Amino acid sequence: MCNNSSGTSKSRRPRLLLTTKSFECDAETNELPSQKDSLYTVAFIVVALFISEHVFRFALKDMHYLLEDELNVKKVARHLGVDLVGLSAVSYIGFSNRHICNELWNSFYKSFWNKKDENIYLHPSGFETRIFTYHPASQHLLLIFFAYQVKNLYDTIVFADGIEFVLHHIFSGIAAWGGMHPGYAHYYSLFFMGISEISTTILVMLSHFDPKFGVEGLPEAFPILKAITAVAFVISFIICRTILWPYVSYCFVQDAMAAIRSNSPMADGRRTILKFAIVSLSALSVLQVGWLFQIFVLAKVEIDKMQVS
């Protein structure tokens, strides 16, 4: 069985972890990647995101008359070179490894179509497997997600997005790092920090049309593109954040509470981060109710504009 090598192998040079295979147990040392490996790779990814952003700045300059303004170039380069790249990566890893959560999807299907069945939820006896089992794909996803939060936190401060976004990136980063070290809920992270980010990826594209975070004049220049992106976002948000999110959240909280109350040795050293995850998830779930309300309000405004025109 593989050992969690956090804090061990101090003499070994840190490894760059760029593929899911690199997160598997090392055949020679019988150890998993260490915190030192994770930090080394996070630094590499953050630098790569900075480079990606500046490549887009160079490529976009004067491409369109709206991009003659330097601030507009910086905004679009941030959304494409950082947000789109980072979120697409975690969304892809989460979706391509969705088979790991087949039991979760099957139970959701039962709850959706057969509500009279008393056994529609995940069986409580499996909480240890779902909370404590290590999955290389999840570790890979969490590391990229954490690196993206680090870069996005920097951008949020530079672009003065607002304190709510600063707090969001900090709390998301803590949850992601805790998911890696000491490690927990790899089973659920594939959804929360992977699959659900599909809607956020589309939101990034829609933000180009936002009066505050986007490019002034872009909605008027590309009205059809804005409408298509908005519809795609609403559909993805409803599927990922309104339908799937509450069910997966309920299952996670039940398993996390069972782990906290258990005498399992694997729960030792993880109870605090599990409690933090429950509180953070609850707060984010409340925020999403507000975001859903805003979506309906904005949709009504856009429909009214179309009727007037």
PDB file of C-alpha atoms in Angstrom:
ATOM      1  CA  MET A   1       0.000   0.000   0.000  1.00  0.00           C
ATOM      2  CA  CYS A   2       1.260   3.464  -0.895  1.00  0.00           C
ATOM      3  CA  ASN A   3       2.427   5.857   1.816  1.00  0.00           C
ATOM      4  CA  ASN A   4       1.432   9.495   1.871  1.00  0.00           C
ATOM      5  CA  SER A   5       4.871  11.052   1.564  1.00  0.00           C
ATOM      6  CA  SER A   6       4.023  14.509   2.928  1.00  0.00           C
ATOM      7  CA  GLY A   7       7.052  15.553   4.888  1.00  0.00           C
ATOM      8  CA  THR A   8       9.183  12.523   3.871  1.00  0.00           C
ATOM      9  CA  SER A   9      11.878  11.980   1.275  1.00  0.00           C
ATOM     10  CA  LYS A  10      13.442  15.320   2.180  1.00  0.00           C
ATOM     11  CA  SER A  11      16.623  14.561   0.251  1.00  0.00           C
ATOM     12  CA  ARG A  12      14.781  13.826  -2.985  1.00  0.00           C
ATOM     13  CA  ARG A  13      14.461  16.612  -5.545  1.00  0.00           C
ATOM     14  CA  PRO A  14      10.855  17.761  -6.086  1.00  0.00           C
ATOM     15  CA  ARG A  15       9.044  16.251  -9.048  1.00  0.00           C
ATOM     16  CA  LEU A  16       6.986  18.137 -11.601  1.00  0.00           C
ATOM     17  CA  LEU A  17       3.467  16.661 -11.608  1.00  0.00           C
ATOM     18  CA  LEU A  18       1.877  17.388 -14.969  1.00  0.00           C
ATOM     19  CA  THR A  19      -0.058  14.210 -15.813  1.00  0.00           C
ATOM     20  CA  THR A  20      -2.513  12.087 -13.866  1.00  0.00           C
ATOM     21  CA  LYS A  21      -0.038   9.207 -14.021  1.00  0.00           C
ATOM     22  CA  SER A  22       2.517  11.296 -12.114  1.00  0.00           C
ATOM     23  CA  PHE A  23       0.146  11.312  -9.133  1.00  0.00           C
ATOM     24  CA  GLU A  24       0.149   7.532  -8.893  1.00  0.00           C
ATOM     25  CA  CYS A  25       2.170   5.612  -6.327  1.00  0.00           C
ATOM     26  CA  ASP A  26       5.901   5.644  -7.099  1.00  0.00           C
ATOM     27  CA  ALA A  27       6.967   2.071  -7.834  1.00  0.00           C
ATOM     28  CA  GLU A  28      10.477   2.570  -6.416  1.00  0.00           C
ATOM     29  CA  THR A  29       9.757   4.475  -3.199  1.00  0.00           C
ATOM     30  CA  ASN A  30       6.212   3.173  -2.647  1.00  0.00           C
ATOM     31  CA  GLU A  31       5.144   6.756  -1.911  1.00  0.00           C
ATOM     32  CA  LEU A  32       2.656   9.262  -3.230  1.00  0.00           C
ATOM     33  CA  PRO A  33       3.800  12.725  -4.382  1.00  0.00           C
ATOM     34  CA  SER A  34       4.801  14.949  -1.461  1.00  0.00           C
ATOM     35  CA  GLN A  35       3.741  18.459  -0.466  1.00  0.00           C
ATOM     36  CA  LYS A  36       7.087  19.628  -1.852  1.00  0.00           C
ATOM     37  CA  ASP A  37       6.182  18.107  -5.218  1.00  0.00           C
ATOM     38  CA  SER A  38       2.784  19.802  -5.091  1.00  0.00           C
ATOM     39  CA  LEU A  39       4.207  23.246  -4.263  1.00  0.00           C
ATOM     40  CA  TYR A  40       6.858  22.910  -6.980  1.00  0.00           C
ATOM     41  CA  THR A  41       4.187  22.077  -9.551  1.00  0.00           C
ATOM     42  CA  VAL A  42       1.829  24.816  -8.334  1.00  0.00           C
ATOM     43  CA  ALA A  43       4.597  27.381  -8.841  1.00  0.00           C
ATOM     44  CA  PHE A  44       5.192  26.013 -12.362  1.00  0.00           C
ATOM     45  CA  ILE A  45       1.479  26.230 -13.277  1.00  0.00           C
ATOM     46  CA  VAL A  46       1.095  29.759 -11.880  1.00  0.00           C
ATOM     47  CA  VAL A  47       4.072  30.910 -13.958  1.00  0.00           C
ATOM     48  CA  ALA A  48       2.584  29.137 -16.996  1.00  0.00           C
ATOM     49  CA  LEU A  49      -0.706  31.001 -16.490  1.00  0.00           C
ATOM     50  CA  PHE A  50       1.160  34.326 -16.317  1.00  0.00           C
ATOM     51  CA  ILE A  51       2.908  33.456 -19.587  1.00  0.00           C
ATOM     52  CA  SER A  52      -0.386  32.378 -21.195  1.00  0.00           C
ATOM     53  CA  GLU A  53      -2.003  35.661 -20.181  1.00  0.00           C
ATOM     54  CA  HIS A  54       0.813  37.744 -21.676  1.00  0.00           C
ATOM     55  CA  VAL A  55       0.809  35.708 -24.891  1.00  0.00           C
ATOM     56  CA  PHE A  56      -2.878  36.557 -25.299  1.00  0.00           C
ATOM     57  CA  ARG A  57      -2.147  40.218 -24.546  1.00  0.00           C
ATOM     58  CA  PHE A  58       0.376  40.280 -27.382  1.00  0.00           C
ATOM     59  CA  ALA A  59      -1.871  38.359 -29.785  1.00  0.00           C
ATOM     60  CA  LEU A  60      -5.015  40.386 -29.090  1.00  0.00           C
ATOM     61  CA  LYS A  61      -3.517  43.854 -29.330  1.00  0.00           C
ATOM     62  CA  ASP A  62      -5.216  45.854 -32.118  1.00  0.00           C
ATOM     63  CA  MET A  63      -7.018  42.714 -33.368  1.00  0.00           C
ATOM     64  CA  HIS A  64     -10.327  44.626 -33.162  1.00  0.00           C
ATOM     65  CA  TYR A  65     -11.130  48.301 -32.718  1.00  0.00           C
ATOM     66  CA  LEU A  66     -12.492  47.524 -29.234  1.00  0.00           C
ATOM     67  CA  LEU A  67      -9.089  46.111 -28.343  1.00  0.00           C
ATOM     68  CA  GLU A  68      -7.266  49.346 -29.072  1.00  0.00           C
ATOM     69  CA  ASP A  69      -7.855  50.157 -25.404  1.00  0.00           C
ATOM     70  CA  GLU A  70      -5.110  48.543 -23.266  1.00  0.00           C
ATOM     71  CA  LEU A  71      -7.461  47.824 -20.349  1.00  0.00           C
ATOM     72  CA  ASN A  72      -9.799  45.892 -22.648  1.00  0.00           C
ATOM     73  CA  VAL A  73      -6.868  43.835 -23.904  1.00  0.00           C
ATOM     74  CA  LYS A  74      -5.859  43.024 -20.319  1.00  0.00           C
ATOM     75  CA  LYS A  75      -9.414  41.963 -19.420  1.00  0.00           C
ATOM     76  CA  VAL A  76      -9.821  39.665 -22.420  1.00  0.00           C
ATOM     77  CA  ALA A  77      -6.323  38.220 -21.996  1.00  0.00           C
ATOM     78  CA  ARG A  78      -7.088  37.452 -18.359  1.00  0.00           C
ATOM     79  CA  HIS A  79     -10.348  35.704 -19.214  1.00  0.00           C
ATOM     80  CA  LEU A  80      -8.839  33.665 -22.053  1.00  0.00           C
ATOM     81  CA  GLY A  81      -5.271  33.098 -20.910  1.00  0.00           C
ATOM     82  CA  VAL A  82      -6.009  32.389 -17.252  1.00  0.00           C
ATOM     83  CA  ASP A  83      -9.690  31.688 -16.578  1.00  0.00           C
ATOM     84  CA  LEU A  84     -10.527  29.754 -19.731  1.00  0.00           C
ATOM     85  CA  VAL A  85      -7.284  27.741 -19.630  1.00  0.00           C
ATOM     86  CA  GLY A  86      -7.500  26.909 -15.917  1.00  0.00           C
ATOM     87  CA  LEU A  87     -11.204  26.135 -15.793  1.00  0.00           C
ATOM     88  CA  SER A  88     -11.154  24.111 -19.011  1.00  0.00           C
ATOM     89  CA  ALA A  89      -8.380  21.946 -17.542  1.00  0.00           C
ATOM     90  CA  VAL A  90     -10.238  21.106 -14.313  1.00  0.00           C
ATOM     91  CA  SER A  91     -13.550  20.662 -16.141  1.00  0.00           C
ATOM     92  CA  TYR A  92     -11.928  18.219 -18.561  1.00  0.00           C
ATOM     93  CA  ILE A  93     -10.257  16.171 -15.821  1.00  0.00           C
ATOM     94  CA  GLY A  94     -13.470  16.043 -13.782  1.00  0.00           C
ATOM     95  CA  PHE A  95     -15.692  15.068 -16.699  1.00  0.00           C
ATOM     96  CA  SER A  96     -13.277  12.539 -18.198  1.00  0.00           C
ATOM     97  CA  ASN A  97     -13.032  10.767 -14.816  1.00  0.00           C
ATOM     98  CA  ARG A  98     -16.754  10.868 -14.009  1.00  0.00           C
ATOM     99  CA  HIS A  99     -16.804   7.049 -14.065  1.00  0.00           C
ATOM    100  CA  ILE A 100     -15.167   7.086 -10.636  1.00  0.00           C
ATOM    101  CA  CYS A 101     -18.455   8.461  -9.298  1.00  0.00           C
ATOM    102  CA  ASN A 102     -20.763   6.018 -11.111  1.00  0.00           C
ATOM    103  CA  GLU A 103     -22.411   5.033  -7.836  1.00  0.00           C
ATOM    104  CA  LEU A 104     -23.246   8.705  -7.234  1.00  0.00           C
ATOM    105  CA  TRP A 105     -24.744   9.211 -10.698  1.00  0.00           C
ATOM    106  CA  ASN A 106     -26.796   6.004 -10.394  1.00  0.00           C
ATOM    107  CA  SER A 107     -28.184   7.098  -7.029  1.00  0.00           C
ATOM    108  CA  PHE A 108     -29.016  10.521  -8.471  1.00  0.00           C
ATOM    109  CA  TYR A 109     -30.859   8.879 -11.366  1.00  0.00           C
ATOM    110  CA  LYS A 110     -32.896   6.839  -8.885  1.00  0.00           C
ATOM    111  CA  SER A 111     -33.720   9.918  -6.817  1.00  0.00           C
ATOM    112  CA  PHE A 112     -34.845  11.761  -9.941  1.00  0.00           C
ATOM    113  CA  TRP A 113     -37.047   9.059 -11.419  1.00  0.00           C
ATOM    114  CA  ASN A 114     -37.963   6.767  -8.538  1.00  0.00           C
ATOM    115  CA  LYS A 115     -38.578   8.922  -5.474  1.00  0.00           C
ATOM    116  CA  LYS A 116     -40.584   6.184  -3.752  1.00  0.00           C
ATOM    117  CA  ASP A 117     -37.465   4.043  -3.450  1.00  0.00           C
ATOM    118  CA  GLU A 118     -36.119   4.297   0.099  1.00  0.00           C
ATOM    119  CA  ASN A 119     -32.592   3.384  -1.038  1.00  0.00           C
ATOM    120  CA  ILE A 120     -32.094   6.241  -3.486  1.00  0.00           C
ATOM    121  CA  TYR A 121     -29.146   7.768  -1.640  1.00  0.00           C
ATOM    122  CA  LEU A 122     -25.623   6.422  -1.292  1.00  0.00           C
ATOM    123  CA  HIS A 123     -25.363   3.709   1.347  1.00  0.00           C
ATOM    124  CA  PRO A 124     -23.970   5.165   4.615  1.00  0.00           C
ATOM    125  CA  SER A 125     -21.592   2.233   5.092  1.00  0.00           C
ATOM    126  CA  GLY A 126     -19.529   3.410   2.139  1.00  0.00           C
ATOM    127  CA  PHE A 127     -18.568   6.785   3.617  1.00  0.00           C
ATOM    128  CA  GLU A 128     -14.947   5.762   4.296  1.00  0.00           C
ATOM    129  CA  THR A 129     -14.391   4.782   0.677  1.00  0.00           C
ATOM    130  CA  ARG A 130     -15.938   8.001  -0.627  1.00  0.00           C
ATOM    131  CA  ILE A 131     -14.215  10.333   1.843  1.00  0.00           C
ATOM    132  CA  PHE A 132     -10.779   8.764   2.292  1.00  0.00           C
ATOM    133  CA  THR A 133      -9.934   6.878  -0.928  1.00  0.00           C
ATOM    134  CA  TYR A 134      -7.074   8.426  -2.900  1.00  0.00           C
ATOM    135  CA  HIS A 135      -7.667   8.973  -6.633  1.00  0.00           C
ATOM    136  CA  PRO A 136      -4.729  10.211  -8.766  1.00  0.00           C
ATOM    137  CA  ALA A 137      -7.117  12.018 -11.142  1.00  0.00           C
ATOM    138  CA  SER A 138      -8.668  13.925  -8.245  1.00  0.00           C
ATOM    139  CA  GLN A 139      -5.254  14.868  -6.861  1.00  0.00           C
ATOM    140  CA  HIS A 140      -4.300  16.134 -10.318  1.00  0.00           C
ATOM    141  CA  LEU A 141      -7.511  18.156 -10.573  1.00  0.00           C
ATOM    142  CA  LEU A 142      -7.131  19.634  -7.080  1.00  0.00           C
ATOM    143  CA  LEU A 143      -3.566  20.750  -7.746  1.00  0.00           C
ATOM    144  CA  ILE A 144      -4.513  22.585 -10.953  1.00  0.00           C
ATOM    145  CA  PHE A 145      -7.561  24.061  -9.222  1.00  0.00           C
ATOM    146  CA  PHE A 146      -5.397  25.315  -6.344  1.00  0.00           C
ATOM    147  CA  ALA A 147      -2.826  26.857  -8.712  1.00  0.00           C
ATOM    148  CA  TYR A 148      -5.627  28.555 -10.626  1.00  0.00           C
ATOM    149  CA  GLN A 149      -7.031  29.992  -7.374  1.00  0.00           C
ATOM    150  CA  VAL A 150      -3.595  31.399  -6.510  1.00  0.00           C
ATOM    151  CA  LYS A 151      -3.324  33.177  -9.872  1.00  0.00           C
ATOM    152  CA  ASN A 152      -6.947  34.282  -9.787  1.00  0.00           C
ATOM    153  CA  LEU A 153      -6.544  35.692  -6.281  1.00  0.00           C
ATOM    154  CA  TYR A 154      -3.674  37.838  -7.565  1.00  0.00           C
ATOM    155  CA  ASP A 155      -5.763  38.974 -10.550  1.00  0.00           C
ATOM    156  CA  THR A 156      -8.753  39.705  -8.340  1.00  0.00           C
ATOM    157  CA  ILE A 157      -6.674  42.093  -6.236  1.00  0.00           C
ATOM    158  CA  VAL A 158      -5.011  43.736  -9.270  1.00  0.00           C
ATOM    159  CA  PHE A 159      -8.306  44.242 -11.117  1.00  0.00           C
ATOM    160  CA  ALA A 160     -10.180  45.202  -7.893  1.00  0.00           C
ATOM    161  CA  ASP A 161     -12.967  42.669  -8.483  1.00  0.00           C
ATOM    162  CA  GLY A 162     -14.264  42.988  -4.921  1.00  0.00           C
ATOM    163  CA  ILE A 163     -13.782  41.490  -1.469  1.00  0.00           C
ATOM    164  CA  GLU A 164     -16.361  38.751  -2.108  1.00  0.00           C
ATOM    165  CA  PHE A 165     -14.186  37.355  -4.904  1.00  0.00           C
ATOM    166  CA  VAL A 166     -11.058  37.592  -2.758  1.00  0.00           C
ATOM    167  CA  LEU A 167     -12.752  35.549  -0.023  1.00  0.00           C
ATOM    168  CA  HIS A 168     -14.098  33.069  -2.570  1.00  0.00           C
ATOM    169  CA  HIS A 169     -10.618  32.348  -3.956  1.00  0.00           C
ATOM    170  CA  ILE A 170      -9.089  32.058  -0.480  1.00  0.00           C
ATOM    171  CA  PHE A 171     -11.733  29.622   0.794  1.00  0.00           C
ATOM    172  CA  SER A 172     -11.667  27.621  -2.461  1.00  0.00           C
ATOM    173  CA  GLY A 173      -7.880  27.419  -2.276  1.00  0.00           C
ATOM    174  CA  ILE A 174      -7.945  26.185   1.326  1.00  0.00           C
ATOM    175  CA  ALA A 175     -10.508  23.512   0.445  1.00  0.00           C
ATOM    176  CA  ALA A 176      -8.445  22.389  -2.568  1.00  0.00           C
ATOM    177  CA  TRP A 177      -5.154  22.211  -0.662  1.00  0.00           C
ATOM    178  CA  GLY A 178      -6.829  20.308   2.165  1.00  0.00           C
ATOM    179  CA  GLY A 179      -8.174  17.909  -0.442  1.00  0.00           C
ATOM    180  CA  MET A 180      -4.574  17.157  -1.406  1.00  0.00           C
ATOM    181  CA  HIS A 181      -2.869  17.388   1.982  1.00  0.00           C
ATOM    182  CA  PRO A 182      -3.888  15.671   4.232  1.00  0.00           C
ATOM    183  CA  GLY A 183      -6.377  14.579   1.569  1.00  0.00           C
ATOM    184  CA  TYR A 184     -10.130  13.978   1.678  1.00  0.00           C
ATOM    185  CA  ALA A 185     -13.224  13.623  -0.519  1.00  0.00           C
ATOM    186  CA  HIS A 186     -11.426  12.879  -3.780  1.00  0.00           C
ATOM    187  CA  TYR A 187     -14.638  11.140  -4.814  1.00  0.00           C
ATOM    188  CA  TYR A 188     -16.625  14.380  -4.531  1.00  0.00           C
ATOM    189  CA  SER A 189     -13.938  16.787  -5.726  1.00  0.00           C
ATOM    190  CA  LEU A 190     -14.375  15.461  -9.262  1.00  0.00           C
ATOM    191  CA  PHE A 191     -17.774  17.127  -9.250  1.00  0.00           C
ATOM    192  CA  PHE A 192     -17.315  20.191  -7.038  1.00  0.00           C
ATOM    193  CA  MET A 193     -13.992  21.328  -8.514  1.00  0.00           C
ATOM    194  CA  GLY A 194     -14.274  19.671 -11.892  1.00  0.00           C
ATOM    195  CA  ILE A 195     -17.612  18.928 -13.523  1.00  0.00           C
ATOM    196  CA  SER A 196     -19.467  21.854 -11.915  1.00  0.00           C
ATOM    197  CA  GLU A 197     -16.822  24.229 -13.290  1.00  0.00           C
ATOM    198  CA  ILE A 198     -18.178  23.610 -16.802  1.00  0.00           C
ATOM    199  CA  SER A 199     -20.773  26.298 -16.080  1.00  0.00           C
ATOM    200  CA  THR A 200     -18.066  28.636 -14.765  1.00  0.00           C
ATOM    201  CA  THR A 201     -16.032  28.100 -17.930  1.00  0.00           C
ATOM    202  CA  ILE A 202     -18.965  29.325 -20.010  1.00  0.00           C
ATOM    203  CA  LEU A 203     -19.529  32.174 -17.540  1.00  0.00           C
ATOM    204  CA  VAL A 204     -15.973  33.346 -18.205  1.00  0.00           C
ATOM    205  CA  MET A 205     -16.848  33.746 -21.883  1.00  0.00           C
ATOM    206  CA  LEU A 206     -20.072  35.538 -20.967  1.00  0.00           C
ATOM    207  CA  SER A 207     -18.172  37.911 -18.664  1.00  0.00           C
ATOM    208  CA  HIS A 208     -16.620  39.515 -21.743  1.00  0.00           C
ATOM    209  CA  PHE A 209     -20.008  41.150 -22.266  1.00  0.00           C
ATOM    210  CA  ASP A 210     -20.363  42.329 -18.653  1.00  0.00           C
ATOM    211  CA  PRO A 211     -20.315  46.146 -18.223  1.00  0.00           C
ATOM    212  CA  LYS A 212     -17.902  45.915 -15.253  1.00  0.00           C
ATOM    213  CA  PHE A 213     -15.710  42.869 -15.937  1.00  0.00           C
ATOM    214  CA  GLY A 214     -15.940  42.843 -19.719  1.00  0.00           C
ATOM    215  CA  VAL A 215     -15.321  45.042 -22.734  1.00  0.00           C
ATOM    216  CA  GLU A 216     -17.486  48.108 -23.220  1.00  0.00           C
ATOM    217  CA  GLY A 217     -19.214  47.996 -26.594  1.00  0.00           C
ATOM    218  CA  LEU A 218     -18.783  44.239 -27.069  1.00  0.00           C
ATOM    219  CA  PRO A 219     -22.514  43.391 -26.575  1.00  0.00           C
ATOM    220  CA  GLU A 220     -23.420  45.834 -29.340  1.00  0.00           C
ATOM    221  CA  ALA A 221     -20.663  44.538 -31.631  1.00  0.00           C
ATOM    222  CA  PHE A 222     -21.535  40.839 -31.171  1.00  0.00           C
ATOM    223  CA  PRO A 223     -25.181  40.586 -29.982  1.00  0.00           C
ATOM    224  CA  ILE A 224     -25.788  37.085 -31.400  1.00  0.00           C
ATOM    225  CA  LEU A 225     -22.624  35.690 -29.781  1.00  0.00           C
ATOM    226  CA  LYS A 226     -23.690  37.192 -26.476  1.00  0.00           C
ATOM    227  CA  ALA A 227     -27.159  35.614 -26.735  1.00  0.00           C
ATOM    228  CA  ILE A 228     -25.751  32.158 -27.606  1.00  0.00           C
ATOM    229  CA  THR A 229     -23.221  32.310 -24.751  1.00  0.00           C
ATOM    230  CA  ALA A 230     -25.893  33.465 -22.304  1.00  0.00           C
ATOM    231  CA  VAL A 231     -28.225  30.601 -23.226  1.00  0.00           C
ATOM    232  CA  ALA A 232     -25.388  28.068 -22.933  1.00  0.00           C
ATOM    233  CA  PHE A 233     -24.485  29.431 -19.506  1.00  0.00           C
ATOM    234  CA  VAL A 234     -28.057  29.323 -18.195  1.00  0.00           C
ATOM    235  CA  ILE A 235     -28.468  25.701 -19.335  1.00  0.00           C
ATOM    236  CA  SER A 236     -25.131  24.626 -17.841  1.00  0.00           C
ATOM    237  CA  PHE A 237     -25.802  26.501 -14.590  1.00  0.00           C
ATOM    238  CA  ILE A 238     -29.203  24.885 -14.148  1.00  0.00           C
ATOM    239  CA  ILE A 239     -27.781  21.391 -14.808  1.00  0.00           C
ATOM    240  CA  CYS A 240     -24.557  21.694 -12.796  1.00  0.00           C
ATOM    241  CA  ARG A 241     -25.476  24.133 -10.050  1.00  0.00           C
ATOM    242  CA  THR A 242     -29.237  23.871  -9.626  1.00  0.00           C
ATOM    243  CA  ILE A 243     -30.017  20.190 -10.298  1.00  0.00           C
ATOM    244  CA  LEU A 244     -26.834  18.231  -9.547  1.00  0.00           C
ATOM    245  CA  TRP A 245     -25.260  20.496  -6.897  1.00  0.00           C
ATOM    246  CA  PRO A 246     -27.925  20.109  -4.140  1.00  0.00           C
ATOM    247  CA  TYR A 247     -27.962  16.313  -4.450  1.00  0.00           C
ATOM    248  CA  VAL A 248     -24.173  15.901  -4.474  1.00  0.00           C
ATOM    249  CA  SER A 249     -23.903  18.398  -1.593  1.00  0.00           C
ATOM    250  CA  TYR A 250     -26.389  16.402   0.477  1.00  0.00           C
ATOM    251  CA  CYS A 251     -24.460  13.176  -0.140  1.00  0.00           C
ATOM    252  CA  PHE A 252     -21.131  14.810   0.704  1.00  0.00           C
ATOM    253  CA  VAL A 253     -22.389  16.373   3.945  1.00  0.00           C
ATOM    254  CA  GLN A 254     -23.853  13.031   5.050  1.00  0.00           C
ATOM    255  CA  ASP A 255     -20.559  11.236   4.375  1.00  0.00           C
ATOM    256  CA  ALA A 256     -18.451  14.017   5.910  1.00  0.00           C
ATOM    257  CA  MET A 257     -20.543  14.052   9.095  1.00  0.00           C
ATOM    258  CA  ALA A 258     -20.276  10.258   9.316  1.00  0.00           C
ATOM    259  CA  ALA A 259     -16.493  10.531   8.960  1.00  0.00           C
ATOM    260  CA  ILE A 260     -16.260  13.233  11.634  1.00  0.00           C
ATOM    261  CA  ARG A 261     -18.298  11.159  14.093  1.00  0.00           C
ATOM    262  CA  SER A 262     -16.505   7.900  13.296  1.00  0.00           C
ATOM    263  CA  ASN A 263     -13.630   6.244  15.119  1.00  0.00           C
ATOM    264  CA  SER A 264     -11.839   5.566  11.858  1.00  0.00           C
ATOM    265  CA  PRO A 265      -8.082   6.175  12.118  1.00  0.00           C
ATOM    266  CA  MET A 266      -8.274   7.823   8.685  1.00  0.00           C
ATOM    267  CA  ALA A 267     -10.434  10.568  10.204  1.00  0.00           C
ATOM    268  CA  ASP A 268      -7.621  11.600  12.541  1.00  0.00           C
ATOM    269  CA  GLY A 269      -6.103  14.854  11.334  1.00  0.00           C
ATOM    270  CA  ARG A 270      -8.943  15.399   8.868  1.00  0.00           C
ATOM    271  CA  ARG A 271     -11.910  16.330  11.065  1.00  0.00           C
ATOM    272  CA  THR A 272     -11.107  20.064  11.051  1.00  0.00           C
ATOM    273  CA  ILE A 273     -10.768  20.314   7.267  1.00  0.00           C
ATOM    274  CA  LEU A 274     -13.977  18.290   6.836  1.00  0.00           C
ATOM    275  CA  LYS A 275     -15.843  20.725   9.097  1.00  0.00           C
ATOM    276  CA  PHE A 276     -14.359  23.619   7.111  1.00  0.00           C
ATOM    277  CA  ALA A 277     -15.509  21.989   3.867  1.00  0.00           C
ATOM    278  CA  ILE A 278     -19.075  21.604   5.165  1.00  0.00           C
ATOM    279  CA  VAL A 279     -19.251  25.265   6.229  1.00  0.00           C
ATOM    280  CA  SER A 280     -17.704  26.486   2.954  1.00  0.00           C
ATOM    281  CA  LEU A 281     -20.023  24.317   0.870  1.00  0.00           C
ATOM    282  CA  SER A 282     -23.055  25.560   2.792  1.00  0.00           C
ATOM    283  CA  ALA A 283     -22.048  29.202   2.263  1.00  0.00           C
ATOM    284  CA  LEU A 284     -21.405  28.668  -1.447  1.00  0.00           C
ATOM    285  CA  SER A 285     -24.734  26.859  -1.836  1.00  0.00           C
ATOM    286  CA  VAL A 286     -26.547  29.850  -0.317  1.00  0.00           C
ATOM    287  CA  LEU A 287     -24.688  32.176  -2.697  1.00  0.00           C
ATOM    288  CA  GLN A 288     -25.781  30.080  -5.649  1.00  0.00           C
ATOM    289  CA  VAL A 289     -29.432  30.588  -4.734  1.00  0.00           C
ATOM    290  CA  GLY A 290     -28.774  34.320  -4.993  1.00  0.00           C
ATOM    291  CA  TRP A 291     -26.958  33.859  -8.297  1.00  0.00           C
ATOM    292  CA  LEU A 292     -29.888  31.866  -9.670  1.00  0.00           C
ATOM    293  CA  PHE A 293     -32.220  34.712  -8.743  1.00  0.00           C
ATOM    294  CA  GLN A 294     -29.897  37.175 -10.511  1.00  0.00           C
ATOM    295  CA  ILE A 295     -29.894  34.986 -13.612  1.00  0.00           C
ATOM    296  CA  PHE A 296     -33.688  35.127 -13.814  1.00  0.00           C
ATOM    297  CA  VAL A 297     -33.671  38.908 -13.272  1.00  0.00           C
ATOM    298  CA  LEU A 298     -31.030  39.473 -15.974  1.00  0.00           C
ATOM    299  CA  ALA A 299     -32.816  37.082 -18.330  1.00  0.00           C
ATOM    300  CA  LYS A 300     -36.024  39.092 -17.942  1.00  0.00           C
ATOM    301  CA  VAL A 301     -34.142  42.340 -18.672  1.00  0.00           C
ATOM    302  CA  GLU A 302     -32.613  40.860 -21.832  1.00  0.00           C
ATOM    303  CA  ILE A 303     -35.969  39.492 -23.003  1.00  0.00           C
ATOM    304  CA  ASP A 304     -37.570  42.888 -22.457  1.00  0.00           C
ATOM    305  CA  LYS A 305     -34.790  44.519 -24.516  1.00  0.00           C
ATOM    306  CA  MET A 306     -35.380  42.071 -27.359  1.00  0.00           C
ATOM    307  CA  GLN A 307     -39.121  42.779 -27.331  1.00  0.00           C
ATOM    308  CA  VAL A 308     -38.521  46.537 -27.470  1.00  0.00           C
ATOM    309  CA  SER A 309     -36.091  46.231 -30.359  1.00  0.00           C
TER     310      SER A 309
END
